[in-house]
Amino acid sequence: MKELCKALTPEEIMAVYDVWGPEHFPDSELKPLSSVKMLLERGQYSGYGLYDGSAAAEGGLLGYALLMHDKDREKMLLDYYAFMEEYRCRGLGSVFLHEIQKQKDFPGCFIECEAPETADCAEQRELRERRIRFYERNGAVLTQVRAQLFGVTYRMLVLSPLKEELPGENCEKTACKNGGETGLRETLQKEAFCEGQFNQEAFLEALRDFYLSIYPISVFEKNFRLWIPEN
């Protein structure tokens, strides 16, 4: 099977979310369909689909990734990431992430993973830890930043584009190569990873700016808390 990654149209995003969202995610994690539509109309929502290339004309959807972002697509957050049940546990999750990282319009993205330490049982904790390990295996950096969103606590990760230099490499050289780029990509390259050290404060500030680009400040102040635990 030859996999094909392509951007989803707004109509495809609405259809995928409406049909498969309730199948793949609990009700507590699902946005109202009207919220997805609103973000699409504001130019702050997009998605990618992984297809069986030989069957793409007949559908052939294997998995999908839906992302929230600011209007300039400088900062993104992986909102939903799922595969059809029959295509799970085949290594396609890693294939799809790498394909997304290679897209020209992908600046890197924040990833929210529910904090293992707040799990209700050992099984739930292991599931959350396994999810974090999956993203780390595929190049994401687990930060120290915590985010409590609408009462749920998350560990925050960041996934960089594959076409850029790796974290910790010569960030001055990287910054010059990218000229005047701004947003998450610049934060990662010029601030968060300078001299091989991850700047947690710079990451937290970029994350805060992102959420404020999506939500009104009144909603943010009431429902969001971002912090770095003291050692």
PDB file of C-alpha atoms in Angstrom:
ATOM      1  CA  MET A   1       0.000   0.000   0.000  1.00  0.00           C
ATOM      2  CA  LYS A   2       1.314   3.428  -0.990  1.00  0.00           C
ATOM      3  CA  GLU A   3       0.229   6.112   1.465  1.00  0.00           C
ATOM      4  CA  LEU A   4      -0.738   9.596   0.271  1.00  0.00           C
ATOM      5  CA  CYS A   5      -0.908  12.646   2.552  1.00  0.00           C
ATOM      6  CA  LYS A   6      -2.968  15.590   1.373  1.00  0.00           C
ATOM      7  CA  ALA A   7      -4.567  18.704   2.796  1.00  0.00           C
ATOM      8  CA  LEU A   8      -8.289  18.436   3.499  1.00  0.00           C
ATOM      9  CA  THR A   9     -10.747  20.958   2.119  1.00  0.00           C
ATOM     10  CA  PRO A  10     -13.092  22.715   4.594  1.00  0.00           C
ATOM     11  CA  GLU A  11     -15.915  20.501   3.348  1.00  0.00           C
ATOM     12  CA  GLU A  12     -13.826  17.369   3.918  1.00  0.00           C
ATOM     13  CA  ILE A  13     -12.871  18.535   7.417  1.00  0.00           C
ATOM     14  CA  MET A  14     -16.519  19.051   8.339  1.00  0.00           C
ATOM     15  CA  ALA A  15     -17.467  15.630   6.947  1.00  0.00           C
ATOM     16  CA  VAL A  16     -14.587  13.819   8.668  1.00  0.00           C
ATOM     17  CA  TYR A  17     -15.242  15.488  11.997  1.00  0.00           C
ATOM     18  CA  ASP A  18     -18.992  14.942  11.839  1.00  0.00           C
ATOM     19  CA  VAL A  19     -18.772  11.264  10.856  1.00  0.00           C
ATOM     20  CA  TRP A  20     -15.631  10.024  12.584  1.00  0.00           C
ATOM     21  CA  GLY A  21     -15.165  12.385  15.526  1.00  0.00           C
ATOM     22  CA  PRO A  22     -17.855  10.709  17.663  1.00  0.00           C
ATOM     23  CA  GLU A  23     -16.411   7.295  16.755  1.00  0.00           C
ATOM     24  CA  HIS A  24     -12.850   8.135  17.761  1.00  0.00           C
ATOM     25  CA  PHE A  25     -13.154  10.562  20.687  1.00  0.00           C
ATOM     26  CA  PRO A  26     -15.246  10.733  23.882  1.00  0.00           C
ATOM     27  CA  ASP A  27     -17.983  13.349  24.053  1.00  0.00           C
ATOM     28  CA  SER A  28     -15.968  15.331  26.617  1.00  0.00           C
ATOM     29  CA  GLU A  29     -13.224  15.939  24.026  1.00  0.00           C
ATOM     30  CA  LEU A  30     -15.455  16.889  21.103  1.00  0.00           C
ATOM     31  CA  LYS A  31     -16.164  20.456  20.087  1.00  0.00           C
ATOM     32  CA  PRO A  32     -19.623  21.338  18.794  1.00  0.00           C
ATOM     33  CA  LEU A  33     -19.640  21.033  15.021  1.00  0.00           C
ATOM     34  CA  SER A  34     -20.603  24.712  14.932  1.00  0.00           C
ATOM     35  CA  SER A  35     -17.277  25.594  16.637  1.00  0.00           C
ATOM     36  CA  VAL A  36     -15.295  23.768  13.954  1.00  0.00           C
ATOM     37  CA  LYS A  37     -17.312  25.561  11.277  1.00  0.00           C
ATOM     38  CA  MET A  38     -16.659  28.923  12.947  1.00  0.00           C
ATOM     39  CA  LEU A  39     -12.896  28.282  13.108  1.00  0.00           C
ATOM     40  CA  LEU A  40     -12.897  27.268   9.439  1.00  0.00           C
ATOM     41  CA  GLU A  41     -14.713  30.460   8.502  1.00  0.00           C
ATOM     42  CA  ARG A  42     -12.141  32.456  10.490  1.00  0.00           C
ATOM     43  CA  GLY A  43      -9.299  30.699   8.660  1.00  0.00           C
ATOM     44  CA  GLN A  44      -8.071  29.106  11.888  1.00  0.00           C
ATOM     45  CA  TYR A  45      -8.670  25.414  11.258  1.00  0.00           C
ATOM     46  CA  SER A  46      -7.176  22.992   8.756  1.00  0.00           C
ATOM     47  CA  GLY A  47      -6.467  19.323   8.344  1.00  0.00           C
ATOM     48  CA  TYR A  48      -4.573  16.569   6.589  1.00  0.00           C
ATOM     49  CA  GLY A  49      -5.711  13.127   5.564  1.00  0.00           C
ATOM     50  CA  LEU A  50      -3.613  10.002   5.050  1.00  0.00           C
ATOM     51  CA  TYR A  51      -5.004   7.931   2.207  1.00  0.00           C
ATOM     52  CA  ASP A  52      -4.393   4.614   0.563  1.00  0.00           C
ATOM     53  CA  GLY A  53      -3.004   6.085  -2.641  1.00  0.00           C
ATOM     54  CA  SER A  54      -4.321   3.239  -4.754  1.00  0.00           C
ATOM     55  CA  ALA A  55      -7.867   3.815  -3.495  1.00  0.00           C
ATOM     56  CA  ALA A  56      -7.877   7.586  -2.943  1.00  0.00           C
ATOM     57  CA  ALA A  57     -10.410   8.140  -5.715  1.00  0.00           C
ATOM     58  CA  GLU A  58     -12.872   5.838  -3.928  1.00  0.00           C
ATOM     59  CA  GLY A  59     -12.208   7.330  -0.508  1.00  0.00           C
ATOM     60  CA  GLY A  60      -9.431   5.273   1.029  1.00  0.00           C
ATOM     61  CA  LEU A  61      -9.050   7.458   4.142  1.00  0.00           C
ATOM     62  CA  LEU A  62      -6.710   5.797   6.648  1.00  0.00           C
ATOM     63  CA  GLY A  63      -6.388   8.558   9.232  1.00  0.00           C
ATOM     64  CA  TYR A  64      -6.721  12.283   9.752  1.00  0.00           C
ATOM     65  CA  ALA A  65      -5.128  15.176  11.622  1.00  0.00           C
ATOM     66  CA  LEU A  66      -7.083  18.331  12.420  1.00  0.00           C
ATOM     67  CA  LEU A  67      -5.257  21.452  13.572  1.00  0.00           C
ATOM     68  CA  MET A  68      -6.161  24.801  15.093  1.00  0.00           C
ATOM     69  CA  HIS A  69      -3.940  27.749  14.206  1.00  0.00           C
ATOM     70  CA  ASP A  70      -3.711  31.500  14.189  1.00  0.00           C
ATOM     71  CA  LYS A  71      -4.807  33.335  11.068  1.00  0.00           C
ATOM     72  CA  ASP A  72      -1.276  33.563   9.711  1.00  0.00           C
ATOM     73  CA  ARG A  73      -0.611  29.824  10.268  1.00  0.00           C
ATOM     74  CA  GLU A  74       2.456  30.703  12.342  1.00  0.00           C
ATOM     75  CA  LYS A  75       1.367  28.755  15.414  1.00  0.00           C
ATOM     76  CA  MET A  76      -0.550  25.475  15.293  1.00  0.00           C
ATOM     77  CA  LEU A  77      -1.956  22.937  17.718  1.00  0.00           C
ATOM     78  CA  LEU A  78      -2.739  19.324  16.886  1.00  0.00           C
ATOM     79  CA  ASP A  79      -6.422  19.191  17.808  1.00  0.00           C
ATOM     80  CA  TYR A  80      -7.428  15.671  16.720  1.00  0.00           C
ATOM     81  CA  TYR A  81      -5.302  12.797  15.448  1.00  0.00           C
ATOM     82  CA  ALA A  82      -6.923   9.447  14.700  1.00  0.00           C
ATOM     83  CA  PHE A  83      -6.945   6.392  12.450  1.00  0.00           C
ATOM     84  CA  MET A  84      -9.668   4.112  11.244  1.00  0.00           C
ATOM     85  CA  GLU A  85      -9.737   1.099  13.537  1.00  0.00           C
ATOM     86  CA  GLU A  86      -8.647  -1.391  10.875  1.00  0.00           C
ATOM     87  CA  TYR A  87      -5.484   0.627  10.172  1.00  0.00           C
ATOM     88  CA  ARG A  88      -4.253   1.020  13.734  1.00  0.00           C
ATOM     89  CA  CYS A  89      -1.111  -0.680  15.114  1.00  0.00           C
ATOM     90  CA  ARG A  90       0.508  -0.776  11.655  1.00  0.00           C
ATOM     91  CA  GLY A  91       3.063   1.986  12.124  1.00  0.00           C
ATOM     92  CA  LEU A  92       0.978   4.399  10.086  1.00  0.00           C
ATOM     93  CA  GLY A  93       0.815   6.902  12.941  1.00  0.00           C
ATOM     94  CA  SER A  94       4.527   7.580  12.574  1.00  0.00           C
ATOM     95  CA  VAL A  95       4.313   7.645   8.779  1.00  0.00           C
ATOM     96  CA  PHE A  96       1.526  10.219   8.889  1.00  0.00           C
ATOM     97  CA  LEU A  97       3.278  12.482  11.417  1.00  0.00           C
ATOM     98  CA  HIS A  98       6.419  12.542   9.292  1.00  0.00           C
ATOM     99  CA  GLU A  99       4.396  13.369   6.193  1.00  0.00           C
ATOM    100  CA  ILE A 100       2.720  16.258   8.015  1.00  0.00           C
ATOM    101  CA  GLN A 101       6.107  17.544   9.193  1.00  0.00           C
ATOM    102  CA  LYS A 102       7.264  17.705   5.572  1.00  0.00           C
ATOM    103  CA  GLN A 103       4.373  19.856   4.373  1.00  0.00           C
ATOM    104  CA  LYS A 104       5.444  23.305   3.198  1.00  0.00           C
ATOM    105  CA  ASP A 105       2.708  25.040   5.197  1.00  0.00           C
ATOM    106  CA  PHE A 106       3.491  23.239   8.467  1.00  0.00           C
ATOM    107  CA  PRO A 107       5.378  25.537  10.900  1.00  0.00           C
ATOM    108  CA  GLY A 108       5.497  23.024  13.749  1.00  0.00           C
ATOM    109  CA  CYS A 109       2.734  22.442  16.278  1.00  0.00           C
ATOM    110  CA  PHE A 110       1.897  22.256  19.936  1.00  0.00           C
ATOM    111  CA  ILE A 111       0.560  18.929  21.220  1.00  0.00           C
ATOM    112  CA  GLU A 112      -1.630  18.480  24.294  1.00  0.00           C
ATOM    113  CA  CYS A 113      -1.381  15.125  26.081  1.00  0.00           C
ATOM    114  CA  GLU A 114      -3.384  14.498  29.231  1.00  0.00           C
ATOM    115  CA  ALA A 115      -1.050  14.462  32.226  1.00  0.00           C
ATOM    116  CA  PRO A 116      -0.300  10.899  33.413  1.00  0.00           C
ATOM    117  CA  GLU A 117      -0.073  12.062  37.018  1.00  0.00           C
ATOM    118  CA  THR A 118      -3.758  13.062  37.022  1.00  0.00           C
ATOM    119  CA  ALA A 119      -5.000   9.681  35.753  1.00  0.00           C
ATOM    120  CA  ASP A 120      -7.718   7.916  37.735  1.00  0.00           C
ATOM    121  CA  CYS A 121      -6.146   4.459  37.494  1.00  0.00           C
ATOM    122  CA  ALA A 122      -2.958   2.637  36.485  1.00  0.00           C
ATOM    123  CA  GLU A 123      -4.403   1.598  33.118  1.00  0.00           C
ATOM    124  CA  GLN A 124      -5.305   5.165  32.236  1.00  0.00           C
ATOM    125  CA  ARG A 125      -1.886   6.406  33.349  1.00  0.00           C
ATOM    126  CA  GLU A 126      -0.123   3.844  31.134  1.00  0.00           C
ATOM    127  CA  LEU A 127      -2.276   4.854  28.159  1.00  0.00           C
ATOM    128  CA  ARG A 128      -1.327   8.510  28.631  1.00  0.00           C
ATOM    129  CA  GLU A 129       2.359   7.681  29.080  1.00  0.00           C
ATOM    130  CA  ARG A 130       2.263   5.544  25.937  1.00  0.00           C
ATOM    131  CA  ARG A 131       0.743   8.409  23.977  1.00  0.00           C
ATOM    132  CA  ILE A 132       3.512  10.760  25.111  1.00  0.00           C
ATOM    133  CA  ARG A 133       6.187   8.186  24.234  1.00  0.00           C
ATOM    134  CA  PHE A 134       4.694   7.841  20.752  1.00  0.00           C
ATOM    135  CA  TYR A 135       5.099  11.531  20.046  1.00  0.00           C
ATOM    136  CA  GLU A 136       8.603  11.593  21.536  1.00  0.00           C
ATOM    137  CA  ARG A 137       9.662   8.664  19.345  1.00  0.00           C
ATOM    138  CA  ASN A 138       8.565  10.702  16.372  1.00  0.00           C
ATOM    139  CA  GLY A 139      10.581  13.790  17.209  1.00  0.00           C
ATOM    140  CA  ALA A 140       8.336  15.757  19.551  1.00  0.00           C
ATOM    141  CA  VAL A 141       9.904  17.442  22.562  1.00  0.00           C
ATOM    142  CA  LEU A 142       8.192  16.967  25.933  1.00  0.00           C
ATOM    143  CA  THR A 143       8.365  20.314  27.731  1.00  0.00           C
ATOM    144  CA  GLN A 144       7.992  21.076  31.410  1.00  0.00           C
ATOM    145  CA  VAL A 145       5.008  23.313  30.687  1.00  0.00           C
ATOM    146  CA  ARG A 146       1.643  22.259  32.052  1.00  0.00           C
ATOM    147  CA  ALA A 147      -1.667  23.542  30.766  1.00  0.00           C
ATOM    148  CA  GLN A 148      -4.972  23.246  32.552  1.00  0.00           C
ATOM    149  CA  LEU A 149      -7.722  23.772  30.008  1.00  0.00           C
ATOM    150  CA  PHE A 150     -11.361  23.709  31.044  1.00  0.00           C
ATOM    151  CA  GLY A 151     -10.423  21.648  34.102  1.00  0.00           C
ATOM    152  CA  VAL A 152      -8.204  19.081  32.331  1.00  0.00           C
ATOM    153  CA  THR A 153      -4.434  19.086  32.926  1.00  0.00           C
ATOM    154  CA  TYR A 154      -2.104  18.464  29.982  1.00  0.00           C
ATOM    155  CA  ARG A 155       1.603  17.915  29.435  1.00  0.00           C
ATOM    156  CA  MET A 156       2.691  20.048  26.500  1.00  0.00           C
ATOM    157  CA  LEU A 157       4.896  18.862  23.648  1.00  0.00           C
ATOM    158  CA  VAL A 158       6.101  20.570  20.502  1.00  0.00           C
ATOM    159  CA  LEU A 159       6.692  18.992  17.089  1.00  0.00           C
ATOM    160  CA  SER A 160       9.012  20.778  14.662  1.00  0.00           C
ATOM    161  CA  PRO A 161       9.008  20.632  10.853  1.00  0.00           C
ATOM    162  CA  LEU A 162      11.233  17.862   9.477  1.00  0.00           C
ATOM    163  CA  LYS A 163      12.806  20.089   6.851  1.00  0.00           C
ATOM    164  CA  GLU A 164      14.436  22.343   9.451  1.00  0.00           C
ATOM    165  CA  GLU A 165      17.582  21.709  11.477  1.00  0.00           C
ATOM    166  CA  LEU A 166      17.156  19.590  14.565  1.00  0.00           C
ATOM    167  CA  PRO A 167      16.761  21.197  18.003  1.00  0.00           C
ATOM    168  CA  GLY A 168      20.088  22.006  19.573  1.00  0.00           C
ATOM    169  CA  GLU A 169      21.932  22.621  16.297  1.00  0.00           C
ATOM    170  CA  ASN A 170      23.396  26.011  15.428  1.00  0.00           C
ATOM    171  CA  CYS A 171      20.378  28.232  15.983  1.00  0.00           C
ATOM    172  CA  GLU A 172      22.129  31.397  14.768  1.00  0.00           C
ATOM    173  CA  LYS A 173      22.765  29.687  11.441  1.00  0.00           C
ATOM    174  CA  THR A 174      19.172  28.446  11.319  1.00  0.00           C
ATOM    175  CA  ALA A 175      17.741  31.873  12.083  1.00  0.00           C
ATOM    176  CA  CYS A 176      19.768  33.424   9.250  1.00  0.00           C
ATOM    177  CA  LYS A 177      18.654  30.723   6.853  1.00  0.00           C
ATOM    178  CA  ASN A 178      14.996  31.460   7.584  1.00  0.00           C
ATOM    179  CA  GLY A 179      15.295  35.208   7.282  1.00  0.00           C
ATOM    180  CA  GLY A 180      12.387  37.066   8.816  1.00  0.00           C
ATOM    181  CA  GLU A 181      10.073  34.165   9.650  1.00  0.00           C
ATOM    182  CA  THR A 182       8.054  34.589  12.820  1.00  0.00           C
ATOM    183  CA  GLY A 183       5.748  32.565  15.014  1.00  0.00           C
ATOM    184  CA  LEU A 184       6.262  29.083  16.410  1.00  0.00           C
ATOM    185  CA  ARG A 185       9.040  28.206  13.968  1.00  0.00           C
ATOM    186  CA  GLU A 186      11.041  31.298  14.963  1.00  0.00           C
ATOM    187  CA  THR A 187      10.365  30.738  18.654  1.00  0.00           C
ATOM    188  CA  LEU A 188      11.720  27.220  18.420  1.00  0.00           C
ATOM    189  CA  GLN A 189      14.760  28.132  16.392  1.00  0.00           C
ATOM    190  CA  LYS A 190      15.818  31.475  17.833  1.00  0.00           C
ATOM    191  CA  GLU A 191      14.631  31.235  21.422  1.00  0.00           C
ATOM    192  CA  ALA A 192      13.469  27.846  22.665  1.00  0.00           C
ATOM    193  CA  PHE A 193      16.403  25.778  21.365  1.00  0.00           C
ATOM    194  CA  CYS A 194      19.296  28.249  21.406  1.00  0.00           C
ATOM    195  CA  GLU A 195      22.615  26.798  22.551  1.00  0.00           C
ATOM    196  CA  GLY A 196      21.039  23.365  22.816  1.00  0.00           C
ATOM    197  CA  GLN A 197      18.907  24.370  25.792  1.00  0.00           C
ATOM    198  CA  PHE A 198      15.133  24.378  25.695  1.00  0.00           C
ATOM    199  CA  ASN A 199      13.802  27.714  26.923  1.00  0.00           C
ATOM    200  CA  GLN A 200      10.674  26.783  28.824  1.00  0.00           C
ATOM    201  CA  GLU A 201       9.638  30.389  29.421  1.00  0.00           C
ATOM    202  CA  ALA A 202       9.813  31.231  25.696  1.00  0.00           C
ATOM    203  CA  PHE A 203       7.733  28.161  24.912  1.00  0.00           C
ATOM    204  CA  LEU A 204       5.139  29.054  27.563  1.00  0.00           C
ATOM    205  CA  GLU A 205       4.821  32.578  26.181  1.00  0.00           C
ATOM    206  CA  ALA A 206       4.392  31.281  22.611  1.00  0.00           C
ATOM    207  CA  LEU A 207       1.731  28.852  23.853  1.00  0.00           C
ATOM    208  CA  ARG A 208      -0.114  31.621  25.685  1.00  0.00           C
ATOM    209  CA  ASP A 209      -0.072  33.792  22.552  1.00  0.00           C
ATOM    210  CA  PHE A 210      -1.489  30.911  20.546  1.00  0.00           C
ATOM    211  CA  TYR A 211      -4.428  30.256  22.859  1.00  0.00           C
ATOM    212  CA  LEU A 212      -5.230  33.981  22.939  1.00  0.00           C
ATOM    213  CA  SER A 213      -5.333  33.964  19.126  1.00  0.00           C
ATOM    214  CA  ILE A 214      -8.118  31.354  19.322  1.00  0.00           C
ATOM    215  CA  TYR A 215     -10.113  32.216  22.451  1.00  0.00           C
ATOM    216  CA  PRO A 216     -11.386  35.549  23.814  1.00  0.00           C
ATOM    217  CA  ILE A 217      -9.346  36.804  26.752  1.00  0.00           C
ATOM    218  CA  SER A 218     -12.376  36.418  29.057  1.00  0.00           C
ATOM    219  CA  VAL A 219     -12.560  32.694  28.214  1.00  0.00           C
ATOM    220  CA  PHE A 220      -8.802  32.321  28.563  1.00  0.00           C
ATOM    221  CA  GLU A 221      -8.651  33.975  31.976  1.00  0.00           C
ATOM    222  CA  LYS A 222     -11.536  31.895  33.312  1.00  0.00           C
ATOM    223  CA  ASN A 223     -10.636  28.473  31.899  1.00  0.00           C
ATOM    224  CA  PHE A 224      -6.882  28.381  31.155  1.00  0.00           C
ATOM    225  CA  ARG A 225      -3.868  28.083  33.417  1.00  0.00           C
ATOM    226  CA  LEU A 226      -0.331  27.699  32.052  1.00  0.00           C
ATOM    227  CA  TRP A 227       2.647  27.107  34.327  1.00  0.00           C
ATOM    228  CA  ILE A 228       6.066  25.538  34.794  1.00  0.00           C
ATOM    229  CA  PRO A 229       6.291  23.459  37.976  1.00  0.00           C
ATOM    230  CA  GLU A 230       9.004  24.471  40.416  1.00  0.00           C
ATOM    231  CA  ASN A 231      11.772  21.906  40.846  1.00  0.00           C
TER     232      ASN A 231
END
